[in-house]
Amino acid sequence: MAKCGPEKDVETKAAFVVLKRALELETESRYQQALACYQEGLDMLMKIMKGTKDDTKKHRLRETISDYMTRAENIKKCLDQEKEEGKYHKQIKIEENATGFSYESLFKEYFNETVTEVWIEDPYIRQIHQLYNFLRFCEMLVKNPCKVKTIHLLTSLDEGSGREQRSGLDEIKESLKSHGVLLEVEYSSSIHDREIRLSNGWMIKIGRGLDYFKKPQVFVT
């Protein structure tokens, strides 16, 4: 059922708020965020246009969509060129108590079909919740369109509960093996940096490593 009247006006205003934000981000040279806002605003306008029966309004919407689509395509070309030249740099800051930053939403754009090998350096894949985070990351690799065959993990050995740590990583290793993925684990007492390297050339620096989720609280009743 097509929407009409005030409800459609609200949706149109919402779309233009998003597109206005895209223009602001583009002016600030924050092209990755600008592109995301352009895509979101354009999707909203296209849905509105499909439900519009007035030919004049539909024509105006089509022209507006075309103009913003051109801007979005130009930004995408610039980003693609930066990636090819190795100049691309993207920084994401995750605020305290922020939501919507799953591994998939952060890393998916870097994992394509050319990725066959992944190197992970993170000294804190030790406690139960950290092992669980690593498992979720591995699950994302298996589910994505990339053809990962080998995952290399370099971490530190937990002096207090090294047996549980090794056991947890062995379980993950066996689980990945059933999906045709080899997990190789090495331990180092001098590792400090946290990064992910992909066989397609991408390097991802992660300040807090994979452990940027809050540790779940356990309540005893």
PDB file of C-alpha atoms in Angstrom:
ATOM      1  CA  MET A   1       0.000   0.000   0.000  1.00  0.00           C
ATOM      2  CA  ALA A   2       1.464   3.341  -1.065  1.00  0.00           C
ATOM      3  CA  LYS A   3       2.037   5.950   1.635  1.00  0.00           C
ATOM      4  CA  CYS A   4       0.659   9.412   1.166  1.00  0.00           C
ATOM      5  CA  GLY A   5       0.324  12.873   2.676  1.00  0.00           C
ATOM      6  CA  PRO A   6       2.216  13.837   5.843  1.00  0.00           C
ATOM      7  CA  GLU A   7       3.807  10.407   6.284  1.00  0.00           C
ATOM      8  CA  LYS A   8       5.545  10.596   2.913  1.00  0.00           C
ATOM      9  CA  ASP A   9       6.613  14.217   3.609  1.00  0.00           C
ATOM     10  CA  VAL A  10       8.273  13.052   6.831  1.00  0.00           C
ATOM     11  CA  GLU A  11      10.144  10.333   4.938  1.00  0.00           C
ATOM     12  CA  THR A  12      11.277  12.837   2.287  1.00  0.00           C
ATOM     13  CA  LYS A  13      12.536  15.250   4.944  1.00  0.00           C
ATOM     14  CA  ALA A  14      14.382  12.405   6.660  1.00  0.00           C
ATOM     15  CA  ALA A  15      16.083  11.455   3.385  1.00  0.00           C
ATOM     16  CA  PHE A  16      17.244  15.017   2.794  1.00  0.00           C
ATOM     17  CA  VAL A  17      18.583  15.265   6.356  1.00  0.00           C
ATOM     18  CA  VAL A  18      20.793  12.252   5.601  1.00  0.00           C
ATOM     19  CA  LEU A  19      21.882  13.704   2.247  1.00  0.00           C
ATOM     20  CA  LYS A  20      22.648  17.065   3.861  1.00  0.00           C
ATOM     21  CA  ARG A  21      24.891  15.237   6.305  1.00  0.00           C
ATOM     22  CA  ALA A  22      26.577  13.515   3.362  1.00  0.00           C
ATOM     23  CA  LEU A  23      27.363  16.917   1.815  1.00  0.00           C
ATOM     24  CA  GLU A  24      28.825  18.138   5.114  1.00  0.00           C
ATOM     25  CA  LEU A  25      31.015  15.062   5.413  1.00  0.00           C
ATOM     26  CA  GLU A  26      32.173  15.439   1.809  1.00  0.00           C
ATOM     27  CA  THR A  27      33.134  19.073   2.510  1.00  0.00           C
ATOM     28  CA  GLU A  28      35.163  17.872   5.505  1.00  0.00           C
ATOM     29  CA  SER A  29      36.904  15.308   3.240  1.00  0.00           C
ATOM     30  CA  ARG A  30      35.445  12.448   5.287  1.00  0.00           C
ATOM     31  CA  TYR A  31      34.678  10.561   2.108  1.00  0.00           C
ATOM     32  CA  GLN A  32      34.005   7.085   3.488  1.00  0.00           C
ATOM     33  CA  GLN A  33      31.324   8.370   5.870  1.00  0.00           C
ATOM     34  CA  ALA A  34      29.961  10.677   3.168  1.00  0.00           C
ATOM     35  CA  LEU A  35      29.568   7.769   0.756  1.00  0.00           C
ATOM     36  CA  ALA A  36      27.675   5.750   3.382  1.00  0.00           C
ATOM     37  CA  CYS A  37      25.279   8.683   3.962  1.00  0.00           C
ATOM     38  CA  TYR A  38      24.768   9.228   0.219  1.00  0.00           C
ATOM     39  CA  GLN A  39      23.899   5.558  -0.226  1.00  0.00           C
ATOM     40  CA  GLU A  40      21.470   5.606   2.694  1.00  0.00           C
ATOM     41  CA  GLY A  41      19.781   8.834   1.539  1.00  0.00           C
ATOM     42  CA  LEU A  42      19.526   7.620  -2.059  1.00  0.00           C
ATOM     43  CA  ASP A  43      17.930   4.343  -0.945  1.00  0.00           C
ATOM     44  CA  MET A  44      15.337   6.333   0.995  1.00  0.00           C
ATOM     45  CA  LEU A  45      14.566   8.591  -1.990  1.00  0.00           C
ATOM     46  CA  MET A  46      14.249   5.671  -4.390  1.00  0.00           C
ATOM     47  CA  LYS A  47      11.729   3.986  -2.112  1.00  0.00           C
ATOM     48  CA  ILE A  48       9.758   7.221  -1.942  1.00  0.00           C
ATOM     49  CA  MET A  49       9.855   7.604  -5.725  1.00  0.00           C
ATOM     50  CA  LYS A  50       8.517   4.077  -6.246  1.00  0.00           C
ATOM     51  CA  GLY A  51       5.477   4.914  -4.124  1.00  0.00           C
ATOM     52  CA  THR A  52       4.850   8.300  -5.791  1.00  0.00           C
ATOM     53  CA  LYS A  53       2.013   8.476  -8.308  1.00  0.00           C
ATOM     54  CA  ASP A  54       2.353  12.173  -9.196  1.00  0.00           C
ATOM     55  CA  ASP A  55       4.433  12.329 -12.408  1.00  0.00           C
ATOM     56  CA  THR A  56       5.780  15.825 -11.660  1.00  0.00           C
ATOM     57  CA  LYS A  57       7.007  14.834  -8.203  1.00  0.00           C
ATOM     58  CA  LYS A  58       8.418  11.604  -9.574  1.00  0.00           C
ATOM     59  CA  HIS A  59      10.355  13.554 -12.234  1.00  0.00           C
ATOM     60  CA  ARG A  60      11.815  15.921  -9.613  1.00  0.00           C
ATOM     61  CA  LEU A  61      12.811  13.020  -7.421  1.00  0.00           C
ATOM     62  CA  ARG A  62      14.451  11.265 -10.362  1.00  0.00           C
ATOM     63  CA  GLU A  63      16.540  14.376 -11.134  1.00  0.00           C
ATOM     64  CA  THR A  64      17.529  14.760  -7.474  1.00  0.00           C
ATOM     65  CA  ILE A  65      18.524  11.111  -7.247  1.00  0.00           C
ATOM     66  CA  SER A  66      20.603  11.447 -10.391  1.00  0.00           C
ATOM     67  CA  ASP A  67      22.466  14.483  -9.016  1.00  0.00           C
ATOM     68  CA  TYR A  68      23.309  12.844  -5.681  1.00  0.00           C
ATOM     69  CA  MET A  69      24.173   9.567  -7.372  1.00  0.00           C
ATOM     70  CA  THR A  70      26.763  11.390  -9.498  1.00  0.00           C
ATOM     71  CA  ARG A  71      28.340  12.840  -6.335  1.00  0.00           C
ATOM     72  CA  ALA A  72      28.382   9.403  -4.693  1.00  0.00           C
ATOM     73  CA  GLU A  73      29.966   7.785  -7.758  1.00  0.00           C
ATOM     74  CA  ASN A  74      32.684  10.465  -7.887  1.00  0.00           C
ATOM     75  CA  ILE A  75      33.540   9.843  -4.231  1.00  0.00           C
ATOM     76  CA  LYS A  76      33.648   6.101  -4.818  1.00  0.00           C
ATOM     77  CA  LYS A  77      36.067   6.599  -7.731  1.00  0.00           C
ATOM     78  CA  CYS A  78      38.347   8.708  -5.511  1.00  0.00           C
ATOM     79  CA  LEU A  79      38.302   6.076  -2.773  1.00  0.00           C
ATOM     80  CA  ASP A  80      39.006   3.275  -5.244  1.00  0.00           C
ATOM     81  CA  GLN A  81      41.962   5.217  -6.659  1.00  0.00           C
ATOM     82  CA  GLU A  82      43.354   5.856  -3.171  1.00  0.00           C
ATOM     83  CA  LYS A  83      43.111   2.151  -2.409  1.00  0.00           C
ATOM     84  CA  GLU A  84      44.972   1.261  -5.614  1.00  0.00           C
ATOM     85  CA  GLU A  85      47.716   3.770  -4.816  1.00  0.00           C
ATOM     86  CA  GLY A  86      48.022   2.578  -1.247  1.00  0.00           C
ATOM     87  CA  LYS A  87      47.068   5.990   0.136  1.00  0.00           C
ATOM     88  CA  TYR A  88      43.776   4.963   1.657  1.00  0.00           C
ATOM     89  CA  HIS A  89      43.528   5.455   5.406  1.00  0.00           C
ATOM     90  CA  LYS A  90      40.398   5.068   7.484  1.00  0.00           C
ATOM     91  CA  GLN A  91      40.108   5.629  11.216  1.00  0.00           C
ATOM     92  CA  ILE A  92      37.138   4.569  13.314  1.00  0.00           C
ATOM     93  CA  LYS A  93      36.784   5.634  16.932  1.00  0.00           C
ATOM     94  CA  ILE A  94      34.451   3.546  19.059  1.00  0.00           C
ATOM     95  CA  GLU A  95      33.071   5.512  21.973  1.00  0.00           C
ATOM     96  CA  GLU A  96      32.305   4.045  25.403  1.00  0.00           C
ATOM     97  CA  ASN A  97      28.999   2.099  25.409  1.00  0.00           C
ATOM     98  CA  ALA A  98      28.631   2.510  21.618  1.00  0.00           C
ATOM     99  CA  THR A  99      26.697  -0.139  19.693  1.00  0.00           C
ATOM    100  CA  GLY A 100      26.566  -1.260  16.051  1.00  0.00           C
ATOM    101  CA  PHE A 101      30.280  -2.080  15.740  1.00  0.00           C
ATOM    102  CA  SER A 102      30.218  -5.802  15.034  1.00  0.00           C
ATOM    103  CA  TYR A 103      33.231  -7.445  13.395  1.00  0.00           C
ATOM    104  CA  GLU A 104      31.223  -7.817  10.207  1.00  0.00           C
ATOM    105  CA  SER A 105      30.223  -4.142  10.031  1.00  0.00           C
ATOM    106  CA  LEU A 106      33.829  -3.011  10.614  1.00  0.00           C
ATOM    107  CA  PHE A 107      35.812  -5.476   8.515  1.00  0.00           C
ATOM    108  CA  LYS A 108      33.479  -6.833   5.824  1.00  0.00           C
ATOM    109  CA  GLU A 109      34.536  -4.309   3.143  1.00  0.00           C
ATOM    110  CA  TYR A 110      38.159  -5.542   3.294  1.00  0.00           C
ATOM    111  CA  PHE A 111      37.388  -9.233   2.922  1.00  0.00           C
ATOM    112  CA  ASN A 112      36.769 -10.165  -0.705  1.00  0.00           C
ATOM    113  CA  GLU A 113      37.210 -13.354  -2.717  1.00  0.00           C
ATOM    114  CA  THR A 114      40.971 -12.750  -3.122  1.00  0.00           C
ATOM    115  CA  VAL A 115      41.607 -13.185   0.619  1.00  0.00           C
ATOM    116  CA  THR A 116      42.998 -16.661   1.313  1.00  0.00           C
ATOM    117  CA  GLU A 117      45.205 -16.028   4.344  1.00  0.00           C
ATOM    118  CA  VAL A 118      44.856 -13.882   7.475  1.00  0.00           C
ATOM    119  CA  TRP A 119      47.456 -12.952  10.100  1.00  0.00           C
ATOM    120  CA  ILE A 120      46.246 -11.776  13.513  1.00  0.00           C
ATOM    121  CA  GLU A 121      48.533 -10.334  16.184  1.00  0.00           C
ATOM    122  CA  ASP A 122      46.804  -9.764  19.501  1.00  0.00           C
ATOM    123  CA  PRO A 123      48.389 -10.427  22.910  1.00  0.00           C
ATOM    124  CA  TYR A 124      45.017 -10.751  24.616  1.00  0.00           C
ATOM    125  CA  ILE A 125      43.371 -13.861  23.210  1.00  0.00           C
ATOM    126  CA  ARG A 126      43.559 -15.530  26.595  1.00  0.00           C
ATOM    127  CA  GLN A 127      40.478 -15.283  28.801  1.00  0.00           C
ATOM    128  CA  ILE A 128      37.161 -16.988  28.046  1.00  0.00           C
ATOM    129  CA  HIS A 129      35.421 -13.879  26.679  1.00  0.00           C
ATOM    130  CA  GLN A 130      38.495 -13.054  24.562  1.00  0.00           C
ATOM    131  CA  LEU A 131      38.512 -16.558  23.098  1.00  0.00           C
ATOM    132  CA  TYR A 132      34.824 -16.136  22.353  1.00  0.00           C
ATOM    133  CA  ASN A 133      35.542 -12.841  20.537  1.00  0.00           C
ATOM    134  CA  PHE A 134      38.228 -14.578  18.477  1.00  0.00           C
ATOM    135  CA  LEU A 135      35.766 -17.362  17.644  1.00  0.00           C
ATOM    136  CA  ARG A 136      33.221 -14.782  16.430  1.00  0.00           C
ATOM    137  CA  PHE A 137      35.883 -13.196  14.233  1.00  0.00           C
ATOM    138  CA  CYS A 138      36.741 -16.590  12.736  1.00  0.00           C
ATOM    139  CA  GLU A 139      33.049 -17.276  12.122  1.00  0.00           C
ATOM    140  CA  MET A 140      32.852 -14.014  10.179  1.00  0.00           C
ATOM    141  CA  LEU A 141      35.755 -15.158   7.991  1.00  0.00           C
ATOM    142  CA  VAL A 142      34.052 -18.468   7.244  1.00  0.00           C
ATOM    143  CA  LYS A 143      30.716 -16.826   6.409  1.00  0.00           C
ATOM    144  CA  ASN A 144      32.145 -14.059   4.193  1.00  0.00           C
ATOM    145  CA  PRO A 145      32.706 -14.465   0.431  1.00  0.00           C
ATOM    146  CA  CYS A 146      36.473 -14.627   0.983  1.00  0.00           C
ATOM    147  CA  LYS A 147      38.227 -17.963   0.457  1.00  0.00           C
ATOM    148  CA  VAL A 148      40.279 -18.054   3.646  1.00  0.00           C
ATOM    149  CA  LYS A 149      42.259 -21.262   3.985  1.00  0.00           C
ATOM    150  CA  THR A 150      44.739 -20.341   6.717  1.00  0.00           C
ATOM    151  CA  ILE A 151      44.494 -18.154   9.821  1.00  0.00           C
ATOM    152  CA  HIS A 152      47.692 -17.312  11.712  1.00  0.00           C
ATOM    153  CA  LEU A 153      47.287 -16.179  15.323  1.00  0.00           C
ATOM    154  CA  LEU A 154      50.154 -14.701  17.317  1.00  0.00           C
ATOM    155  CA  THR A 155      49.203 -14.085  20.940  1.00  0.00           C
ATOM    156  CA  SER A 156      50.673 -14.299  24.449  1.00  0.00           C
ATOM    157  CA  LEU A 157      50.355 -17.245  26.803  1.00  0.00           C
ATOM    158  CA  ASP A 158      48.257 -16.719  29.911  1.00  0.00           C
ATOM    159  CA  GLU A 159      50.574 -17.607  32.798  1.00  0.00           C
ATOM    160  CA  GLY A 160      47.657 -18.207  35.161  1.00  0.00           C
ATOM    161  CA  SER A 161      45.340 -20.275  32.981  1.00  0.00           C
ATOM    162  CA  GLY A 162      47.433 -21.342  30.010  1.00  0.00           C
ATOM    163  CA  ARG A 163      45.860 -24.801  29.967  1.00  0.00           C
ATOM    164  CA  GLU A 164      42.348 -23.388  29.511  1.00  0.00           C
ATOM    165  CA  GLN A 165      43.617 -20.976  26.869  1.00  0.00           C
ATOM    166  CA  ARG A 166      45.289 -23.749  24.852  1.00  0.00           C
ATOM    167  CA  SER A 167      42.225 -25.957  25.230  1.00  0.00           C
ATOM    168  CA  GLY A 168      39.918 -23.191  23.978  1.00  0.00           C
ATOM    169  CA  LEU A 169      42.129 -22.470  20.962  1.00  0.00           C
ATOM    170  CA  ASP A 170      42.350 -26.203  20.187  1.00  0.00           C
ATOM    171  CA  GLU A 171      38.547 -26.358  20.116  1.00  0.00           C
ATOM    172  CA  ILE A 172      38.410 -23.399  17.718  1.00  0.00           C
ATOM    173  CA  LYS A 173      41.110 -25.070  15.606  1.00  0.00           C
ATOM    174  CA  GLU A 174      39.049 -28.254  15.309  1.00  0.00           C
ATOM    175  CA  SER A 175      35.901 -26.290  14.470  1.00  0.00           C
ATOM    176  CA  LEU A 176      37.693 -24.375  11.698  1.00  0.00           C
ATOM    177  CA  LYS A 177      39.190 -27.610  10.389  1.00  0.00           C
ATOM    178  CA  SER A 178      35.671 -28.910   9.731  1.00  0.00           C
ATOM    179  CA  HIS A 179      35.203 -25.882   7.434  1.00  0.00           C
ATOM    180  CA  GLY A 180      38.463 -26.518   5.582  1.00  0.00           C
ATOM    181  CA  VAL A 181      40.349 -23.723   7.388  1.00  0.00           C
ATOM    182  CA  LEU A 182      43.722 -24.232   9.092  1.00  0.00           C
ATOM    183  CA  LEU A 183      44.412 -22.299  12.311  1.00  0.00           C
ATOM    184  CA  GLU A 184      48.088 -21.912  13.253  1.00  0.00           C
ATOM    185  CA  VAL A 185      48.761 -20.551  16.755  1.00  0.00           C
ATOM    186  CA  GLU A 186      52.053 -19.151  18.054  1.00  0.00           C
ATOM    187  CA  TYR A 187      52.832 -17.593  21.429  1.00  0.00           C
ATOM    188  CA  SER A 188      55.142 -14.687  22.196  1.00  0.00           C
ATOM    189  CA  SER A 189      55.979 -12.970  25.481  1.00  0.00           C
ATOM    190  CA  SER A 190      57.121  -9.788  23.709  1.00  0.00           C
ATOM    191  CA  ILE A 191      54.097  -9.084  21.497  1.00  0.00           C
ATOM    192  CA  HIS A 192      52.481  -5.666  22.031  1.00  0.00           C
ATOM    193  CA  ASP A 193      51.031  -4.515  18.716  1.00  0.00           C
ATOM    194  CA  ARG A 194      47.528  -5.457  17.657  1.00  0.00           C
ATOM    195  CA  GLU A 195      46.892  -5.787  13.944  1.00  0.00           C
ATOM    196  CA  ILE A 196      45.239  -7.864  11.251  1.00  0.00           C
ATOM    197  CA  ARG A 197      46.952  -8.450   7.879  1.00  0.00           C
ATOM    198  CA  LEU A 198      45.170  -9.862   4.856  1.00  0.00           C
ATOM    199  CA  SER A 199      46.645 -11.619   1.838  1.00  0.00           C
ATOM    200  CA  ASN A 200      45.036  -8.992  -0.448  1.00  0.00           C
ATOM    201  CA  GLY A 201      47.356  -6.341   0.992  1.00  0.00           C
ATOM    202  CA  TRP A 202      45.147  -4.713   3.620  1.00  0.00           C
ATOM    203  CA  MET A 203      46.553  -4.036   7.086  1.00  0.00           C
ATOM    204  CA  ILE A 204      44.124  -3.205   9.883  1.00  0.00           C
ATOM    205  CA  LYS A 205      45.485  -1.645  13.088  1.00  0.00           C
ATOM    206  CA  ILE A 206      43.199  -2.221  16.061  1.00  0.00           C
ATOM    207  CA  GLY A 207      43.982  -0.238  19.201  1.00  0.00           C
ATOM    208  CA  ARG A 208      42.293  -2.614  21.654  1.00  0.00           C
ATOM    209  CA  GLY A 209      42.545  -5.666  19.439  1.00  0.00           C
ATOM    210  CA  LEU A 210      39.553  -7.935  18.982  1.00  0.00           C
ATOM    211  CA  ASP A 211      38.695  -7.379  22.626  1.00  0.00           C
ATOM    212  CA  TYR A 212      36.833  -4.079  22.192  1.00  0.00           C
ATOM    213  CA  PHE A 213      33.569  -5.571  23.452  1.00  0.00           C
ATOM    214  CA  LYS A 214      32.779  -5.158  27.119  1.00  0.00           C
ATOM    215  CA  LYS A 215      33.349  -8.238  29.226  1.00  0.00           C
ATOM    216  CA  PRO A 216      29.903  -9.709  30.019  1.00  0.00           C
ATOM    217  CA  GLN A 217      28.783  -9.364  33.631  1.00  0.00           C
ATOM    218  CA  VAL A 218      27.818 -12.489  35.525  1.00  0.00           C
ATOM    219  CA  PHE A 219      25.096 -12.142  38.130  1.00  0.00           C
ATOM    220  CA  VAL A 220      24.728 -14.772  40.826  1.00  0.00           C
ATOM    221  CA  THR A 221      21.267 -15.144  42.359  1.00  0.00           C
TER     222      THR A 221
END
